[in-house]
mmCIF file of C-alpha atoms in Angstrom:
data_model
loop_
_atom_site.group_PDB
_atom_site.id
_atom_site.type_symbol
_atom_site.label_atom_id
_atom_site.label_comp_id
_atom_site.label_asym_id
_atom_site.label_seq_id
_atom_site.Cartn_x
_atom_site.Cartn_y
_atom_site.Cartn_z
ATOM 1 C CA MET A 1 -17.145 1.168 -17.037
ATOM 2 C CA SER A 2 -15.836 4.080 -14.756
ATOM 3 C CA SER A 3 -11.759 4.583 -14.595
ATOM 4 C CA ASP A 4 -10.704 3.752 -10.934
ATOM 5 C CA VAL A 5 -10.982 5.991 -7.829
ATOM 6 C CA THR A 6 -8.125 6.262 -5.576
ATOM 7 C CA HIS A 7 -9.166 7.036 -2.510
ATOM 8 C CA PHE A 8 -12.398 7.121 -0.417
ATOM 9 C CA SER A 9 -14.067 10.419 -0.255
ATOM 10 C CA ILE A 10 -15.206 9.554 2.837
ATOM 11 C CA LEU A 11 -11.621 10.234 4.270
ATOM 12 C CA ASP A 12 -12.086 13.643 3.329
ATOM 13 C CA SER A 13 -13.086 14.263 7.170
ATOM 14 C CA VAL A 14 -10.509 12.339 8.425
ATOM 15 C CA PRO A 15 -7.157 15.022 9.322
ATOM 16 C CA GLU A 16 -4.937 15.206 6.360
ATOM 17 C CA SER A 17 -1.664 13.819 8.433
ATOM 18 C CA LYS A 18 -3.851 10.367 8.699
ATOM 19 C CA ALA A 19 -5.698 10.113 5.435
ATOM 20 C CA TYR A 20 -3.154 9.830 3.309
ATOM 21 C CA ASP A 21 -1.852 6.847 5.664
ATOM 22 C CA TYR A 22 -5.365 5.058 5.537
ATOM 23 C CA GLU A 23 -5.694 5.840 1.369
ATOM 24 C CA MET A 24 -2.036 3.599 1.042
ATOM 25 C CA LEU A 25 -3.700 0.986 3.283
ATOM 26 C CA PHE A 26 -6.627 1.200 1.592
ATOM 27 C CA GLU A 27 -4.570 0.776 -1.778
ATOM 28 C CA LYS A 28 -2.349 -2.269 0.015
ATOM 29 C CA LEU A 29 -5.625 -3.919 0.533
ATOM 30 C CA LYS A 30 -7.161 -3.805 -2.730
ATOM 31 C CA ASN A 31 -4.201 -5.004 -4.495
ATOM 32 C CA GLU A 32 -4.026 -7.682 -2.048
ATOM 33 C CA LEU A 33 -7.418 -8.658 -2.524
ATOM 34 C CA SER A 34 -6.820 -8.727 -6.611
ATOM 35 C CA LYS A 35 -5.067 -11.757 -6.038
ATOM 36 C CA PHE A 36 -8.296 -13.745 -4.528
ATOM 37 C CA GLY A 37 -9.930 -12.520 -7.985
ATOM 38 C CA LEU A 38 -11.396 -9.165 -7.230
ATOM 39 C CA THR A 39 -11.138 -6.044 -9.232
ATOM 40 C CA ALA A 40 -10.045 -2.781 -8.276
ATOM 41 C CA ASN A 41 -13.196 -1.733 -8.106
ATOM 42 C CA GLN A 42 -15.014 -4.925 -6.492
ATOM 43 C CA SER A 43 -12.160 -5.001 -3.834
ATOM 44 C CA LYS A 44 -13.101 -1.060 -2.980
ATOM 45 C CA VAL A 45 -16.922 -1.422 -2.791
ATOM 46 C CA TYR A 46 -16.312 -4.878 -0.409
ATOM 47 C CA LEU A 47 -13.824 -2.347 1.573
ATOM 48 C CA PHE A 48 -16.070 0.357 1.900
ATOM 49 C CA LEU A 49 -19.052 -1.888 3.578
ATOM 50 C CA GLU A 50 -16.664 -3.689 5.273
ATOM 51 C CA LYS A 51 -14.970 -0.733 7.104
ATOM 52 C CA TYR A 52 -18.489 1.557 7.230
ATOM 53 C CA GLY A 53 -21.041 -0.702 7.721
ATOM 54 C CA PRO A 54 -24.303 -1.801 5.915
ATOM 55 C CA SER A 55 -25.424 0.628 3.122
ATOM 56 C CA THR A 56 -27.640 1.141 0.100
ATOM 57 C CA ALA A 57 -26.012 1.055 -3.630
ATOM 58 C CA THR A 58 -27.227 5.033 -3.816
ATOM 59 C CA GLN A 59 -24.700 5.528 -0.458
ATOM 60 C CA VAL A 60 -21.687 3.123 -1.990
ATOM 61 C CA SER A 61 -21.969 5.151 -5.719
ATOM 62 C CA LYS A 62 -21.965 8.774 -4.083
ATOM 63 C CA THR A 63 -19.291 7.939 -2.074
ATOM 64 C CA LEU A 64 -17.047 5.844 -3.927
ATOM 65 C CA LYS A 65 -17.670 8.239 -7.070
ATOM 66 C CA VAL A 66 -18.983 5.279 -8.975
ATOM 67 C CA PRO A 67 -22.063 5.149 -11.599
ATOM 68 C CA ARG A 68 -24.969 4.037 -9.725
ATOM 69 C CA THR A 69 -25.520 1.219 -12.606
ATOM 70 C CA GLU A 70 -21.784 -0.130 -12.438
ATOM 71 C CA THR A 71 -22.507 -0.028 -8.621
ATOM 72 C CA TYR A 72 -25.319 -2.405 -8.803
ATOM 73 C CA HIS A 73 -23.033 -4.980 -10.895
ATOM 74 C CA LEU A 74 -20.102 -4.692 -8.636
ATOM 75 C CA LEU A 75 -22.677 -5.439 -6.112
ATOM 76 C CA THR A 76 -24.177 -8.472 -7.515
ATOM 77 C CA ASN A 77 -20.945 -10.064 -8.361
ATOM 78 C CA LEU A 78 -19.954 -9.465 -4.685
ATOM 79 C CA GLN A 79 -23.375 -11.032 -3.846
ATOM 80 C CA ASN A 80 -22.822 -13.810 -6.238
ATOM 81 C CA LYS A 81 -19.238 -14.777 -4.512
ATOM 82 C CA GLY A 82 -20.818 -14.655 -0.925
ATOM 83 C CA ILE A 83 -19.103 -12.177 0.484
ATOM 84 C CA VAL A 84 -21.592 -9.736 0.412
ATOM 85 C CA SER A 85 -25.673 -9.796 1.521
ATOM 86 C CA ALA A 86 -28.307 -7.647 1.091
ATOM 87 C CA THR A 87 -31.450 -7.016 3.141
ATOM 88 C CA PHE A 88 -35.088 -7.143 2.355
ATOM 89 C CA GLN A 89 -36.121 -3.718 3.749
ATOM 90 C CA HIS A 90 -36.652 -0.996 1.766
ATOM 91 C CA PRO A 91 -34.068 0.577 0.077
ATOM 92 C CA ILE A 92 -32.109 -2.549 -0.131
ATOM 93 C CA ARG A 93 -29.181 -2.486 2.275
ATOM 94 C CA PHE A 94 -25.851 -4.166 1.650
ATOM 95 C CA SER A 95 -23.444 -5.260 4.190
ATOM 96 C CA ALA A 96 -20.032 -7.653 3.602
ATOM 97 C CA LEU A 97 -18.308 -10.425 6.021
ATOM 98 C CA SER A 98 -15.825 -9.610 7.778
ATOM 99 C CA ILE A 99 -12.479 -9.772 5.827
ATOM 100 C CA ASP A 100 -11.130 -12.722 7.632
ATOM 101 C CA LYS A 101 -14.298 -14.689 6.416
ATOM 102 C CA ALA A 102 -14.583 -13.200 2.963
ATOM 103 C CA ILE A 103 -11.322 -14.712 2.320
ATOM 104 C CA GLY A 104 -12.307 -17.761 3.620
ATOM 105 C CA VAL A 105 -14.912 -17.674 1.408
ATOM 106 C CA LEU A 106 -12.945 -16.820 -1.766
ATOM 107 C CA ILE A 107 -10.546 -19.483 -0.705
ATOM 108 C CA ASN A 108 -12.786 -22.294 -0.786
ATOM 109 C CA ALA A 109 -14.652 -21.146 -3.843
ATOM 110 C CA GLU A 110 -11.235 -21.458 -5.720
ATOM 111 C CA LYS A 111 -10.404 -24.835 -4.119
ATOM 112 C CA GLU A 112 -13.578 -26.101 -5.272
ATOM 113 C CA ARG A 113 -12.843 -24.802 -8.953
ATOM 114 C CA VAL A 114 -9.285 -26.825 -8.642
ATOM 115 C CA LYS A 115 -10.697 -29.517 -6.988
ATOM 116 C CA ASN A 116 -13.505 -30.240 -10.242
ATOM 117 C CA LEU A 117 -10.868 -29.682 -12.797
ATOM 118 C CA GLU A 118 -8.336 -32.268 -11.382
ATOM 119 C CA SER A 119 -11.504 -34.371 -11.497
ATOM 120 C CA GLN A 120 -12.112 -33.704 -15.224
ATOM 121 C CA GLU A 121 -8.113 -34.323 -15.734
ATOM 122 C CA LYS A 122 -8.204 -37.906 -16.579
ATOM 123 C CA ASN A 123 -11.534 -37.878 -18.367
ATOM 124 C CA LEU A 124 -9.991 -35.366 -21.142
ATOM 125 C CA VAL A 125 -7.086 -37.275 -21.031
ATOM 126 C CA LYS A 126 -9.026 -40.398 -22.199
ATOM 127 C CA LEU A 127 -11.382 -38.255 -24.469
ATOM 128 C CA TRP A 128 -8.053 -37.234 -26.326
ATOM 129 C CA ALA A 129 -6.350 -40.406 -26.383
ATOM 130 C CA ALA A 130 -9.530 -41.939 -28.500
ATOM 131 C CA ILE A 131 -8.803 -39.559 -31.416
ATOM 132 C CA PRO A 132 -6.666 -40.791 -33.892
ATOM 133 C CA ASN A 133 -3.186 -38.364 -34.623
ATOM 134 C CA PHE A 134 -3.813 -36.176 -37.695
ATOM 135 C CA LYS A 135 -0.358 -35.058 -37.747
ATOM 136 C CA VAL A 136 1.242 -35.050 -40.918
ATOM 137 C CA ASN A 137 4.490 -33.549 -40.057
ATOM 138 C CA GLN A 138 5.987 -34.803 -36.945
ATOM 139 C CA GLU A 139 9.010 -32.713 -37.053
ATOM 140 C CA ASP A 140 9.851 -29.919 -34.172
ATOM 141 C CA ILE A 141 9.245 -26.650 -34.763
ATOM 142 C CA LYS A 142 12.467 -25.205 -34.969
ATOM 143 C CA ASP A 143 11.714 -21.323 -35.846
ATOM 144 C CA GLY A 144 10.583 -20.617 -31.996
ATOM 145 C CA LYS A 145 7.364 -20.302 -30.187
ATOM 146 C CA PHE A 146 5.542 -17.888 -28.465
ATOM 147 C CA GLN A 147 3.055 -17.595 -25.720
ATOM 148 C CA MET A 148 1.129 -14.591 -24.145
ATOM 149 C CA LEU A 149 0.367 -15.035 -20.472
ATOM 150 C CA GLN A 150 -2.025 -13.086 -18.451
ATOM 151 C CA GLY A 151 -2.589 -12.806 -14.721
ATOM 152 C CA VAL A 152 -0.383 -13.223 -11.390
ATOM 153 C CA ASN A 153 -1.126 -17.438 -11.193
ATOM 154 C CA GLN A 154 -0.046 -17.835 -15.375
ATOM 155 C CA MET A 155 3.080 -15.791 -15.030
ATOM 156 C CA THR A 156 3.717 -17.695 -11.316
ATOM 157 C CA GLY A 157 3.747 -20.819 -13.006
ATOM 158 C CA LYS A 158 5.992 -19.585 -15.783
ATOM 159 C CA ILE A 159 8.353 -18.188 -13.656
ATOM 160 C CA ASN A 160 8.872 -21.364 -11.340
ATOM 161 C CA ASP A 161 9.199 -23.326 -15.049
ATOM 162 C CA MET A 162 12.102 -21.224 -15.527
ATOM 163 C CA ILE A 163 13.785 -21.296 -12.325
ATOM 164 C CA SER A 164 13.291 -24.877 -11.843
ATOM 165 C CA GLY A 165 14.929 -25.886 -15.507
ATOM 166 C CA ALA A 166 17.783 -23.207 -15.767
ATOM 167 C CA LYS A 167 20.750 -25.000 -16.184
ATOM 168 C CA GLN A 168 23.499 -22.398 -16.553
ATOM 169 C CA SER A 169 21.598 -18.789 -15.687
ATOM 170 C CA ILE A 170 19.133 -16.584 -15.056
ATOM 171 C CA GLN A 171 19.206 -12.983 -15.898
ATOM 172 C CA ILE A 172 16.367 -10.193 -14.974
ATOM 173 C CA LEU A 173 16.195 -6.630 -15.227
ATOM 174 C CA ALA A 174 13.349 -4.965 -12.689
ATOM 175 C CA SER A 175 12.243 -1.607 -11.352
ATOM 176 C CA GLU A 176 12.416 -1.837 -7.758
ATOM 177 C CA LYS A 177 8.768 -2.302 -7.598
ATOM 178 C CA ASP A 178 8.979 -5.695 -9.817
ATOM 179 C CA SER A 179 11.702 -6.600 -7.619
ATOM 180 C CA MET A 180 9.915 -6.384 -4.574
ATOM 181 C CA LYS A 181 7.162 -8.280 -6.613
ATOM 182 C CA PHE A 182 9.686 -10.851 -7.143
ATOM 183 C CA TYR A 183 10.890 -11.165 -3.623
ATOM 184 C CA HIS A 184 7.388 -11.650 -2.275
ATOM 185 C CA ALA A 185 6.722 -14.062 -4.871
ATOM 186 C CA GLY A 186 9.549 -16.209 -3.433
ATOM 187 C CA PHE A 187 11.138 -16.041 -7.176
ATOM 188 C CA LEU A 188 14.237 -14.391 -5.383
ATOM 189 C CA GLU A 189 14.513 -16.877 -2.756
ATOM 190 C CA ARG A 190 14.438 -19.963 -5.043
ATOM 191 C CA ILE A 191 17.135 -18.074 -7.602
ATOM 192 C CA ASN A 192 19.060 -17.820 -4.469
ATOM 193 C CA ASP A 193 18.863 -22.212 -4.013
ATOM 194 C CA THR A 194 19.573 -23.134 -7.238
ATOM 195 C CA ASN A 195 23.477 -23.393 -8.399
ATOM 196 C CA THR A 196 22.386 -21.669 -11.480
ATOM 197 C CA GLU A 197 24.405 -18.478 -12.186
ATOM 198 C CA ALA A 198 22.428 -15.202 -11.184
ATOM 199 C CA GLN A 199 22.505 -11.541 -12.903
ATOM 200 C CA ILE A 200 20.086 -9.141 -11.400
ATOM 201 C CA ILE A 201 20.014 -5.767 -12.775
ATOM 202 C CA SER A 202 16.966 -3.278 -10.553
ATOM 203 C CA SER A 203 16.348 -0.092 -9.646
ATOM 204 C CA THR A 204 16.397 -1.003 -5.864
ATOM 205 C CA SER A 205 17.058 1.550 -3.675
ATOM 206 C CA LYS A 206 19.103 0.749 -0.142
ATOM 207 C CA LYS A 207 15.922 0.880 1.636
ATOM 208 C CA THR A 208 15.074 -1.906 -0.516
ATOM 209 C CA SER A 209 18.134 -3.984 -0.982
ATOM 210 C CA TYR A 210 17.929 -6.243 1.721
ATOM 211 C CA ILE A 211 15.268 -8.502 -0.761
ATOM 212 C CA PHE A 212 18.712 -9.941 -1.948
ATOM 213 C CA GLU A 213 19.810 -12.317 0.476
ATOM 214 C CA GLY A 214 22.742 -15.015 0.719
ATOM 215 C CA ARG A 215 24.857 -15.159 -2.856
ATOM 216 C CA LEU A 216 22.473 -12.804 -4.739
ATOM 217 C CA LYS A 217 23.759 -9.875 -2.879
ATOM 218 C CA ASP A 218 26.852 -9.759 -4.939
ATOM 219 C CA LYS A 219 25.159 -10.857 -7.850
ATOM 220 C CA VAL A 220 23.084 -7.193 -8.029
ATOM 221 C CA LYS A 221 23.419 -3.964 -10.239
ATOM 222 C CA ARG A 222 21.546 -1.069 -9.984
ATOM 223 C CA LEU A 223 19.619 0.005 -13.080
ATOM 224 C CA PRO A 224 21.382 3.218 -14.836
ATOM 225 C CA LEU A 225 19.259 6.858 -14.193
ATOM 226 C CA LYS A 226 18.783 7.121 -17.852
ATOM 227 C CA VAL A 227 17.627 3.464 -18.338
ATOM 228 C CA LYS A 228 13.545 3.997 -17.874
ATOM 229 C CA GLU A 229 11.679 1.544 -15.364
ATOM 230 C CA ASP A 230 9.192 0.203 -17.829
ATOM 231 C CA LEU A 231 11.150 -2.544 -18.709
ATOM 232 C CA CYS A 232 11.056 -5.826 -17.125
ATOM 233 C CA PHE A 233 12.134 -8.989 -18.584
ATOM 234 C CA ILE A 234 13.681 -12.364 -17.299
ATOM 235 C CA ILE A 235 16.312 -14.822 -19.561
ATOM 236 C CA LYS A 236 16.622 -18.127 -18.402
ATOM 237 C CA ASP A 237 20.095 -19.847 -19.721
ATOM 238 C CA ASP A 238 20.443 -18.704 -23.724
ATOM 239 C CA ASP A 239 16.537 -20.342 -24.731
ATOM 240 C CA GLU A 240 14.179 -18.858 -22.771
ATOM 241 C CA LEU A 241 12.781 -14.998 -22.502
ATOM 242 C CA LEU A 242 9.544 -13.671 -20.372
ATOM 243 C CA LEU A 243 9.336 -10.209 -21.521
ATOM 244 C CA PHE A 244 6.623 -8.160 -19.309
ATOM 245 C CA MET A 245 4.227 -5.802 -21.146
ATOM 246 C CA LYS A 246 3.896 -2.975 -18.501
ATOM 247 C CA ASN A 247 0.424 -0.570 -17.988
ATOM 248 C CA PRO A 248 0.463 0.947 -15.177
ATOM 249 C CA SER A 249 -3.357 1.061 -14.967
ATOM 250 C CA GLU A 250 -3.752 -2.981 -14.997
ATOM 251 C CA SER A 251 -4.748 -4.718 -12.125
ATOM 252 C CA PRO A 252 -2.564 -7.904 -11.231
ATOM 253 C CA GLN A 253 -4.903 -9.951 -12.682
ATOM 254 C CA ASN A 254 -4.735 -8.302 -16.111
ATOM 255 C CA ILE A 255 -0.916 -7.927 -16.221
ATOM 256 C CA ILE A 256 0.327 -9.245 -19.460
ATOM 257 C CA ALA A 257 3.599 -10.956 -20.698
ATOM 258 C CA MET A 258 5.128 -12.556 -23.572
ATOM 259 C CA TRP A 259 7.027 -15.982 -22.818
ATOM 260 C CA THR A 260 9.206 -17.192 -25.917
ATOM 261 C CA ASP A 261 12.155 -19.583 -26.748
ATOM 262 C CA SER A 262 12.883 -17.719 -30.262
ATOM 263 C CA PHE A 263 16.787 -17.419 -30.872
ATOM 264 C CA SER A 264 16.106 -13.917 -32.172
ATOM 265 C CA MET A 265 13.930 -12.494 -29.572
ATOM 266 C CA VAL A 266 16.080 -13.960 -26.513
ATOM 267 C CA TYR A 267 19.467 -12.896 -28.378
ATOM 268 C CA THR A 268 18.682 -9.446 -28.891
ATOM 269 C CA LEU A 269 17.083 -9.485 -24.834
ATOM 270 C CA LYS A 270 20.509 -10.979 -24.134
ATOM 271 C CA LEU A 271 22.215 -8.290 -25.380
ATOM 272 C CA LEU A 272 20.456 -5.444 -24.667
ATOM 273 C CA PHE A 273 20.852 -7.301 -20.784
ATOM 274 C CA THR A 274 24.765 -7.464 -21.246
ATOM 275 C CA TYR A 275 24.983 -3.950 -22.672
ATOM 276 C CA ILE A 276 22.959 -2.403 -19.475
ATOM 277 C CA TRP A 277 25.218 -4.701 -17.247
ATOM 278 C CA SER A 278 28.337 -3.494 -18.292
ATOM 279 C CA ASN A 279 27.261 -0.236 -17.342
ATOM 280 C CA SER A 280 25.652 -0.332 -13.932
ATOM 281 C CA ARG A 281 27.522 -0.429 -11.043
ATOM 282 C CA TYR A 282 26.982 -3.104 -8.025
ATOM 283 C CA LEU A 283 24.750 -2.364 -5.312
#
C-alpha cells in the first residue's frame, strides 16, 4: 500500500496563498471522515471525486499519486460503502455522493450494524448461560490486568468509564494536540462536572487555553519544554492507567492505547506524573 499523500496535486494550480489553506481544510475533512470508518486514502479519493466531479480511475490515480491497483481497491471499497457510484460508459467514470448524503449513508450503515449487534445480545447471553462453568480457580486475579485498545470508539468508551468511575482523582498528561482532542470529545467537560480532584499537565498554548474552563482553570500546568510531547496518559485514582502508544503516522481508527490496573504500572506513571507536576508551572 502506498504511503498517504498529504495534499492534492491539483492544488498546484491554485495560488500559493490559498493552496495551503485548502490543504489544511482537506486534512481536517480527512481526519473527520476517519471517524465514520474511512481510511485516510479512502477519504482522499472520496473528497477528490466529490469536489472535482466524475473521474476515471486513471485520473484519480495520477492526480492523487496513488498506484492504479490500489486506486481500484479504494474505489471498490467506497462503492461497497454506498458513497461512490460508477457509470456504464467506457472508460468507467466514478462519482461521489454529496458529502451530506454520504455522511447520512455511513451513519445509517453504522446504526444498522449496532442494531444487529443489539438483536444478537440476548441470544448470545442465553447460549453462554447454557454452557457450564469450568473454572477451577475462582479467586480473582490480583496481579493486575491489561487490555490493548484500538481506535477512537474503544478509547472513548474506556475514558468515559474511567471518568465516571473516579472517586478521588483524575490525572492527565497530554500534548496540546491531545488536549484539544479530549476537549472536542467532551472529556474535559465531563471531568469539570465531576467532584473528583483533577490535575492536568499539557503543552497547551495561550491560544488554546480556553479549553480548560470552570474549575479546571486552576488545575492545569504547562508541560516543561524538556519533556517530549509523545507522552500521553490518564490515571484514575490510584488504580487504573490508560497509556497511549503514540505513532504520528497512524489514523484515528488505528490509534492504540493500553489500559491496566496493575499496581506497579499505575504507581510508576503516578511517580512520573508527580515529578513533572512538581517541576511545572500553572498556565
